Amino acid sequence: MSTDHGRPMTNVLFAAPVSVWEAYEAPLRDAFAQKGLSVNLATDLPPEMVDYIIYAPQSGLRDFRPFTRAKAVLNLWAGVETIVGNETLTQPLTRMVDEGLTQGMVEYVTGHVLRHHLGMDIDLLRDTPSWEPRVPPLASERKVTILGLGILGAACATALSNLGFAVSGWARRAKSIEGVQSYGGEAGLVDALHGAEIVVLLLPLTDDTHHLVDSRTLALLAPGAFVINPGRGPLIDDQSLLEALDTGHVAHATLDVFATEPLPADHPYWAHPRVTVTPHIASHTRPKTSANVIAENIRRGEAGEPLLHLVDRGAGY
Ligand code: NAP
């Protein structure tokens, strides 16, 4: 057992690529010290010694069976679709809820909603001079629907409502969010999408949400709608979206996430005039703020308190 001046230390394995370690090592050590935790933090530890695993799927770690005394796996990212179904993982799994990550997503979503709302692509990026006054509607006349009203969806819904948009949102269970018309369950999806002019996808990827956006759901949108997807690529059936873009039923799609990442060079999205591709940068976990969340969860685990942000393995998120 590792000790710190005779005190037992908590062994924490950082299972993530080197570049991530470089960004997180110092913030994590600071956060552990602030919590008064005595932690042996390393990128390589004998599995049977590990108490907690800070995890990114890019680490390649897939077999959790050798971690016989691990008390929890703390996912560094918000999405857990690559680990949630791992049958070798028997320990509790937490996902990342980080104020920096949330703020970044609010900025990405409000920026792209305003861009489409104001018609900036048409008005500001034209090639030739043209004086055709095209006054955009007010935000209050624009129905924006957010699919997914969790940590990120709710924050974006509130920000857009504060800007005056007519915001609707949809989740498994309807929510009570000031200024947001909330719908729940399968029946609520039609009402949430009906006539929406801008749709933002902030759902997790699960069996239930896979290809949720297809020709049937796209048909519910207002003609000339905009789709913004910072959730997960397979939420969208790409063929259906491409068809809707080609007919103009969807005027533009801003896509941050894809079924295959990096998006292959020959994928039709790259060349499509009505598609904006961003390379999975909508929002990242921020080392400083997320280190506090990880340290708090290890403190809780050591104190026998319930962990924050536990994943519901059955629901898949
Ligand atoms: P969250 O807090 O777990 O919220 C998920 C939301 O989706 C909840 O409102 C949940 O409903 C709803 N939901 C799940 N399954 C559903 C279903 N079958 N039908 C209807 N609603 C369903 O997750 P989050 O932190 O907001 O993150 C959302 C996703 O954003 C992540 O899973 C990840 O894929 C993505 N993300 C992307 C980036 C990026 O850079 N592009 C960064 C971070 C996260 P309930 O509230 O009723 O449970």
Short mmCIF file of C-alpha atoms and ligand atoms in Angstrom, two decimals:
data_model
loop_
_atom_site.label_atom_id
_atom_site.label_comp_id
_atom_site.label_asym_id
_atom_site.label_seq_id
_atom_site.Cartn_x
_atom_site.Cartn_y
_atom_site.Cartn_z
CA MET A 1 0.00 0.00 0.00
CA SER A 2 1.30 3.53 -0.79
CA THR A 3 1.64 5.84 2.18
CA ASP A 4 2.10 9.56 2.68
CA HIS A 5 4.19 10.02 5.86
CA GLY A 6 2.63 6.85 7.23
CA ARG A 7 -0.92 7.79 6.09
CA PRO A 8 -2.53 5.44 3.55
CA MET A 9 -2.87 7.03 0.12
CA THR A 10 -5.71 6.70 -2.33
CA ASN A 11 -4.40 5.27 -5.60
CA VAL A 12 -5.89 7.01 -8.62
CA LEU A 13 -5.16 5.79 -12.12
CA PHE A 14 -5.36 8.40 -14.87
CA ALA A 15 -6.38 6.33 -17.91
CA ALA A 16 -6.27 8.79 -20.80
CA PRO A 17 -3.87 9.77 -23.61
CA VAL A 18 -0.62 11.61 -22.78
CA SER A 19 -1.85 14.96 -24.09
CA VAL A 20 -4.80 14.80 -21.71
CA TRP A 21 -2.52 13.89 -18.80
CA GLU A 22 -0.37 16.94 -19.50
CA ALA A 23 -3.40 19.22 -19.29
CA TYR A 24 -4.95 17.58 -16.22
CA GLU A 25 -2.09 16.55 -13.96
CA ALA A 26 -1.49 19.92 -12.27
CA PRO A 27 -5.19 20.88 -11.87
CA LEU A 28 -5.94 17.46 -10.39
CA ARG A 29 -3.05 17.64 -7.91
CA ASP A 30 -4.21 21.14 -6.87
CA ALA A 31 -7.81 19.98 -6.47
CA PHE A 32 -6.83 16.93 -4.39
CA ALA A 33 -4.69 19.14 -2.13
CA GLN A 34 -7.56 21.61 -1.69
CA LYS A 35 -9.83 18.77 -0.58
CA GLY A 36 -7.17 17.50 1.81
CA LEU A 37 -6.93 14.22 -0.08
CA SER A 38 -3.75 12.18 0.03
CA VAL A 39 -3.63 10.78 -3.50
CA ASN A 40 -1.11 8.74 -5.43
CA LEU A 41 -2.03 9.91 -8.96
CA ALA A 42 -0.32 8.10 -11.84
CA THR A 43 -0.80 6.98 -15.43
CA ASP A 44 0.43 3.49 -14.65
CA LEU A 45 -0.39 1.50 -11.51
CA PRO A 46 -0.77 -2.22 -10.81
CA PRO A 47 -4.51 -2.77 -11.42
CA GLU A 48 -5.07 -4.53 -8.10
CA MET A 49 -3.85 -1.38 -6.26
CA VAL A 50 -6.16 1.10 -7.98
CA ASP A 51 -8.92 2.75 -5.91
CA TYR A 52 -10.38 5.06 -8.60
CA ILE A 53 -9.98 5.28 -12.36
CA ILE A 54 -10.21 8.63 -14.11
CA TYR A 55 -11.21 7.46 -17.55
CA ALA A 56 -11.21 8.53 -21.17
CA PRO A 57 -12.13 5.93 -23.82
CA GLN A 58 -9.18 7.07 -25.92
CA SER A 59 -6.96 5.33 -23.33
CA GLY A 60 -7.90 2.00 -24.89
CA LEU A 61 -8.74 0.52 -21.46
CA ARG A 62 -11.62 -1.91 -22.02
CA ASP A 63 -11.16 -4.69 -19.46
CA PHE A 64 -11.92 -3.55 -15.93
CA ARG A 65 -11.78 -7.03 -14.35
CA PRO A 66 -8.18 -6.70 -13.07
CA PHE A 67 -9.18 -3.60 -11.03
CA THR A 68 -10.36 -5.73 -8.15
CA ARG A 69 -10.52 -3.02 -5.51
CA ALA A 70 -11.54 -0.01 -7.63
CA LYS A 71 -14.43 1.85 -6.04
CA ALA A 72 -15.53 3.88 -9.08
CA VAL A 73 -14.74 4.84 -12.65
CA LEU A 74 -14.90 8.60 -13.18
CA ASN A 75 -15.52 9.39 -16.84
CA LEU A 76 -13.73 12.55 -17.98
CA TRP A 77 -16.27 13.33 -20.66
CA ALA A 78 -20.05 13.95 -20.56
CA GLY A 79 -20.93 11.19 -23.04
CA VAL A 80 -20.63 7.59 -21.81
CA GLU A 81 -21.85 5.59 -24.80
CA THR A 82 -18.50 3.81 -25.29
CA ILE A 83 -18.29 2.54 -21.70
CA VAL A 84 -21.84 2.25 -20.39
CA GLY A 85 -22.43 -1.20 -21.90
CA ASN A 86 -19.03 -2.62 -20.86
CA GLU A 87 -19.84 -5.83 -18.99
CA THR A 88 -16.41 -6.03 -17.36
CA LEU A 89 -17.23 -2.83 -15.49
CA THR A 90 -18.99 -3.69 -12.24
CA GLN A 91 -18.04 -0.56 -10.30
CA PRO A 92 -20.17 2.62 -10.20
CA LEU A 93 -19.63 4.86 -13.24
CA THR A 94 -19.88 8.65 -13.10
CA ARG A 95 -20.00 11.05 -16.03
CA MET A 96 -18.63 14.56 -16.30
CA VAL A 97 -20.74 17.51 -15.28
CA ASP A 98 -18.46 20.53 -15.38
CA GLU A 99 -19.36 24.19 -15.29
CA GLY A 100 -16.71 25.01 -17.91
CA LEU A 101 -18.08 22.34 -20.25
CA THR A 102 -21.62 23.64 -19.77
CA GLN A 103 -20.61 27.26 -20.41
CA GLY A 104 -18.76 26.23 -23.58
CA MET A 105 -21.86 24.42 -24.88
CA VAL A 106 -24.08 27.40 -24.14
CA GLU A 107 -21.71 29.60 -26.15
CA TYR A 108 -21.58 27.18 -29.11
CA VAL A 109 -25.35 26.70 -29.22
CA THR A 110 -26.36 30.34 -28.75
CA GLY A 111 -23.74 31.40 -31.32
CA HIS A 112 -25.02 29.03 -33.98
CA VAL A 113 -28.69 29.67 -33.18
CA LEU A 114 -28.13 33.42 -33.55
CA ARG A 115 -26.17 32.88 -36.76
CA HIS A 116 -29.08 31.01 -38.34
CA HIS A 117 -31.73 33.24 -36.79
CA LEU A 118 -30.13 36.41 -38.13
CA GLY A 119 -29.26 34.87 -41.51
CA MET A 120 -25.63 35.82 -41.12
CA ASP A 121 -24.48 33.37 -43.80
CA ILE A 122 -26.71 35.07 -46.36
CA ASP A 123 -26.27 38.66 -45.23
CA LEU A 124 -22.62 38.78 -44.26
CA LEU A 125 -20.92 36.15 -46.39
CA ARG A 126 -22.28 37.03 -49.83
CA ASP A 127 -19.80 37.14 -52.73
CA THR A 128 -21.28 39.99 -54.71
CA PRO A 129 -22.75 43.33 -53.60
CA SER A 130 -26.49 43.15 -53.04
CA TRP A 131 -28.89 45.50 -51.27
CA GLU A 132 -31.91 43.40 -50.45
CA PRO A 133 -33.21 44.33 -47.01
CA ARG A 134 -34.25 41.09 -45.34
CA VAL A 135 -35.34 41.83 -41.81
CA PRO A 136 -35.16 38.74 -39.62
CA PRO A 137 -38.09 37.98 -37.32
CA LEU A 138 -37.70 38.70 -33.65
CA ALA A 139 -36.40 35.87 -31.51
CA SER A 140 -39.80 35.65 -29.86
CA GLU A 141 -41.24 34.72 -33.27
CA ARG A 142 -38.75 31.89 -33.74
CA LYS A 143 -39.53 28.44 -32.37
CA VAL A 144 -36.34 26.77 -31.19
CA THR A 145 -36.58 23.18 -29.97
CA ILE A 146 -33.94 21.47 -27.89
CA LEU A 147 -34.01 17.68 -27.80
CA GLY A 148 -32.50 16.70 -24.45
CA LEU A 149 -33.09 18.84 -21.37
CA GLY A 150 -30.30 17.51 -19.18
CA ILE A 151 -27.40 19.53 -17.84
CA LEU A 152 -26.42 20.92 -21.24
CA GLY A 153 -29.85 21.10 -22.89
CA ALA A 154 -31.41 22.88 -19.92
CA ALA A 155 -28.57 25.44 -19.75
CA CYS A 156 -28.89 26.16 -23.48
CA ALA A 157 -32.69 26.36 -23.26
CA THR A 158 -32.44 28.91 -20.46
CA ALA A 159 -29.85 30.98 -22.31
CA LEU A 160 -31.96 31.02 -25.49
CA SER A 161 -35.10 31.85 -23.54
CA ASN A 162 -33.25 34.74 -21.91
CA LEU A 163 -32.43 35.99 -25.42
CA GLY A 164 -36.17 36.00 -26.13
CA PHE A 165 -36.51 32.86 -28.27
CA ALA A 166 -39.69 30.79 -28.12
CA VAL A 167 -37.99 27.72 -26.69
CA SER A 168 -39.45 24.23 -26.52
CA GLY A 169 -37.62 21.25 -25.10
CA TRP A 170 -38.02 17.50 -24.94
CA ALA A 171 -36.73 14.86 -22.56
CA ARG A 172 -37.83 11.45 -21.30
CA ARG A 173 -39.66 13.19 -18.47
CA ALA A 174 -41.05 16.73 -19.03
CA LYS A 175 -39.18 19.41 -17.09
CA SER A 176 -40.10 22.61 -15.36
CA ILE A 177 -37.75 25.27 -16.73
CA GLU A 178 -38.76 28.91 -16.66
CA GLY A 179 -39.50 30.25 -20.13
CA VAL A 180 -39.32 26.82 -21.77
CA GLN A 181 -42.29 24.83 -23.10
CA SER A 182 -41.33 21.35 -22.00
CA TYR A 183 -42.49 18.02 -23.42
CA GLY A 184 -41.79 14.47 -22.31
CA GLY A 185 -41.84 10.95 -23.65
CA GLU A 186 -42.59 9.63 -27.11
CA ALA A 187 -45.93 11.43 -27.34
CA GLY A 188 -44.30 14.79 -26.60
CA LEU A 189 -41.77 14.53 -29.42
CA VAL A 190 -44.28 15.44 -32.13
CA ASP A 191 -45.43 18.57 -30.27
CA ALA A 192 -41.85 19.57 -29.51
CA LEU A 193 -40.75 19.30 -33.15
CA HIS A 194 -43.92 20.47 -34.87
CA GLY A 195 -43.16 23.74 -36.67
CA ALA A 196 -39.71 24.12 -35.09
CA GLU A 197 -37.48 26.44 -37.09
CA ILE A 198 -34.24 25.64 -35.27
CA VAL A 199 -33.58 22.27 -33.64
CA VAL A 200 -30.66 21.60 -31.29
CA LEU A 201 -29.71 18.01 -30.44
CA LEU A 202 -28.36 17.53 -26.93
CA LEU A 203 -29.39 13.94 -26.30
CA PRO A 204 -27.03 11.17 -25.25
CA LEU A 205 -26.53 8.31 -27.69
CA THR A 206 -28.52 5.28 -26.53
CA ASP A 207 -30.51 2.52 -28.21
CA ASP A 208 -33.58 4.76 -27.89
CA THR A 209 -32.03 7.89 -29.38
CA HIS A 210 -30.13 6.23 -32.25
CA HIS A 211 -31.39 7.75 -35.57
CA LEU A 212 -34.11 9.65 -33.72
CA VAL A 213 -33.74 12.34 -36.36
CA ASP A 214 -34.91 10.66 -39.55
CA SER A 215 -37.26 11.47 -42.42
CA ARG A 216 -40.29 11.07 -40.13
CA THR A 217 -39.10 13.52 -37.48
CA LEU A 218 -37.52 15.93 -39.97
CA ALA A 219 -40.90 16.17 -41.73
CA LEU A 220 -42.34 17.72 -38.55
CA LEU A 221 -40.04 20.76 -38.77
CA ALA A 222 -41.03 24.03 -40.41
CA PRO A 223 -39.93 24.22 -44.05
CA GLY A 224 -36.46 25.79 -44.21
CA ALA A 225 -35.55 24.76 -40.67
CA PHE A 226 -32.01 24.64 -39.25
CA VAL A 227 -30.53 21.62 -37.46
CA ILE A 228 -27.68 21.99 -34.98
CA ASN A 229 -26.11 18.79 -33.64
CA PRO A 230 -23.56 19.03 -30.85
CA GLY A 231 -24.96 15.81 -29.25
CA ARG A 232 -23.76 12.65 -30.97
CA GLY A 233 -23.51 11.81 -34.70
CA PRO A 234 -25.73 8.70 -34.76
CA LEU A 235 -28.67 10.69 -33.33
CA ILE A 236 -29.18 11.59 -37.01
CA ASP A 237 -29.89 9.26 -39.90
CA ASP A 238 -27.46 10.96 -42.30
CA GLN A 239 -29.24 9.82 -45.45
CA SER A 240 -32.52 11.39 -44.28
CA LEU A 241 -30.79 14.65 -43.39
CA LEU A 242 -28.98 14.82 -46.73
CA GLU A 243 -32.28 14.30 -48.54
CA ALA A 244 -33.95 17.04 -46.47
CA LEU A 245 -31.02 19.38 -47.20
CA ASP A 246 -31.22 18.65 -50.91
CA THR A 247 -34.93 19.49 -51.09
CA GLY A 248 -34.40 22.61 -48.94
CA HIS A 249 -36.79 21.36 -46.25
CA VAL A 250 -33.78 21.75 -43.99
CA ALA A 251 -32.04 24.98 -44.96
CA HIS A 252 -28.79 24.30 -43.13
CA ALA A 253 -27.24 21.82 -40.73
CA THR A 254 -24.43 22.70 -38.33
CA LEU A 255 -22.87 19.42 -37.27
CA ASP A 256 -20.20 18.95 -34.62
CA VAL A 257 -20.40 15.18 -34.15
CA PHE A 258 -20.55 12.31 -36.62
CA ALA A 259 -21.12 8.57 -36.86
CA THR A 260 -17.43 8.26 -37.80
CA GLU A 261 -14.91 10.68 -36.36
CA PRO A 262 -12.82 12.23 -37.78
CA LEU A 263 -15.42 12.75 -40.50
CA PRO A 264 -14.00 10.90 -43.55
CA ALA A 265 -12.63 13.23 -46.25
CA ASP A 266 -15.05 11.87 -48.86
CA HIS A 267 -18.16 12.28 -46.70
CA PRO A 268 -20.87 14.33 -48.50
CA TYR A 269 -21.21 16.65 -45.48
CA TRP A 270 -17.82 18.24 -46.19
CA ALA A 271 -18.76 19.51 -49.64
CA HIS A 272 -22.44 20.18 -49.04
CA PRO A 273 -23.21 23.91 -49.41
CA ARG A 274 -25.85 23.71 -46.68
CA VAL A 275 -23.72 22.00 -44.07
CA THR A 276 -21.28 23.49 -41.58
CA VAL A 277 -18.87 20.95 -40.10
CA THR A 278 -17.12 21.64 -36.82
CA PRO A 279 -14.65 18.99 -35.60
CA HIS A 280 -16.23 17.88 -32.30
CA ILE A 281 -15.31 21.10 -30.58
CA ALA A 282 -18.73 22.29 -29.39
CA SER A 283 -17.51 22.04 -25.84
CA HIS A 284 -14.73 20.30 -23.98
CA THR A 285 -14.30 19.31 -20.37
CA ARG A 286 -12.12 22.04 -18.84
CA PRO A 287 -9.20 20.78 -16.72
CA LYS A 288 -9.48 23.31 -13.89
CA THR A 289 -13.20 23.13 -13.22
CA SER A 290 -13.52 19.39 -13.90
CA ALA A 291 -10.61 18.57 -11.56
CA ASN A 292 -12.72 19.95 -8.72
CA VAL A 293 -15.60 17.66 -9.70
CA ILE A 294 -13.31 14.60 -9.78
CA ALA A 295 -11.69 15.50 -6.45
CA GLU A 296 -15.11 16.01 -4.86
CA ASN A 297 -16.24 12.58 -6.03
CA ILE A 298 -13.11 10.90 -4.65
CA ARG A 299 -13.62 12.74 -1.39
CA ARG A 300 -17.19 11.49 -1.31
CA GLY A 301 -16.15 7.95 -2.16
CA GLU A 302 -13.58 7.93 0.64
CA ALA A 303 -16.10 9.41 3.10
CA GLY A 304 -18.72 6.82 2.16
CA GLU A 305 -21.01 9.52 0.72
CA PRO A 306 -23.03 9.07 -2.49
CA LEU A 307 -21.12 9.93 -5.68
CA LEU A 308 -22.24 12.81 -7.87
CA HIS A 309 -23.37 12.32 -11.48
CA LEU A 310 -23.80 8.56 -11.40
CA VAL A 311 -24.66 7.00 -14.74
CA ASP A 312 -27.88 4.98 -14.93
CA ARG A 313 -26.42 1.92 -16.65
CA GLY A 314 -29.88 0.60 -17.54
CA ALA A 315 -30.97 3.83 -19.24
CA GLY A 316 -27.56 4.16 -20.93
CA TYR A 317 -26.69 7.70 -19.80
P1 NAP B 1 -27.70 14.60 -19.45
O1 NAP B 1 -27.63 15.60 -18.36
O2 NAP B 1 -27.59 13.14 -19.11
O3 NAP B 1 -29.06 14.87 -20.24
C1 NAP B 1 -29.55 13.99 -21.20
C2 NAP B 1 -30.94 14.46 -21.58
O4 NAP B 1 -31.42 13.63 -22.64
C3 NAP B 1 -31.95 14.32 -20.43
O5 NAP B 1 -32.83 15.42 -20.43
C4 NAP B 1 -32.69 13.04 -20.77
O6 NAP B 1 -34.02 12.97 -20.29
C5 NAP B 1 -32.70 13.13 -22.28
N1 NAP B 1 -32.93 11.80 -22.86
C6 NAP B 1 -32.15 10.69 -22.78
N2 NAP B 1 -32.71 9.67 -23.44
C7 NAP B 1 -33.88 10.14 -23.93
C8 NAP B 1 -34.93 9.56 -24.68
N3 NAP B 1 -34.89 8.28 -25.06
N4 NAP B 1 -35.99 10.33 -25.00
C9 NAP B 1 -36.05 11.62 -24.61
N5 NAP B 1 -35.09 12.24 -23.89
C10 NAP B 1 -34.02 11.50 -23.56
O7 NAP B 1 -26.55 14.86 -20.54
P2 NAP B 1 -25.79 16.25 -20.85
O8 NAP B 1 -24.70 16.46 -19.89
O9 NAP B 1 -26.78 17.32 -21.04
O10 NAP B 1 -25.11 15.87 -22.25
C11 NAP B 1 -25.89 15.51 -23.38
C12 NAP B 1 -24.99 14.95 -24.47
O11 NAP B 1 -24.22 15.99 -25.07
C13 NAP B 1 -23.93 13.97 -23.98
O12 NAP B 1 -24.47 12.67 -23.80
C14 NAP B 1 -22.94 14.00 -25.12
O13 NAP B 1 -23.31 13.02 -26.08
C15 NAP B 1 -23.12 15.39 -25.73
N6 NAP B 1 -21.92 16.24 -25.58
C16 NAP B 1 -21.29 16.70 -26.69
C17 NAP B 1 -20.19 17.52 -26.57
C18 NAP B 1 -19.51 18.09 -27.78
O14 NAP B 1 -18.45 18.71 -27.69
N7 NAP B 1 -20.05 17.92 -28.96
C19 NAP B 1 -19.72 17.89 -25.30
C20 NAP B 1 -20.39 17.39 -24.19
C21 NAP B 1 -21.51 16.58 -24.33
P3 NAP B 1 -34.37 12.98 -18.72
O15 NAP B 1 -33.94 14.37 -18.23
O16 NAP B 1 -35.83 12.79 -18.67
O17 NAP B 1 -33.54 11.90 -18.10
#
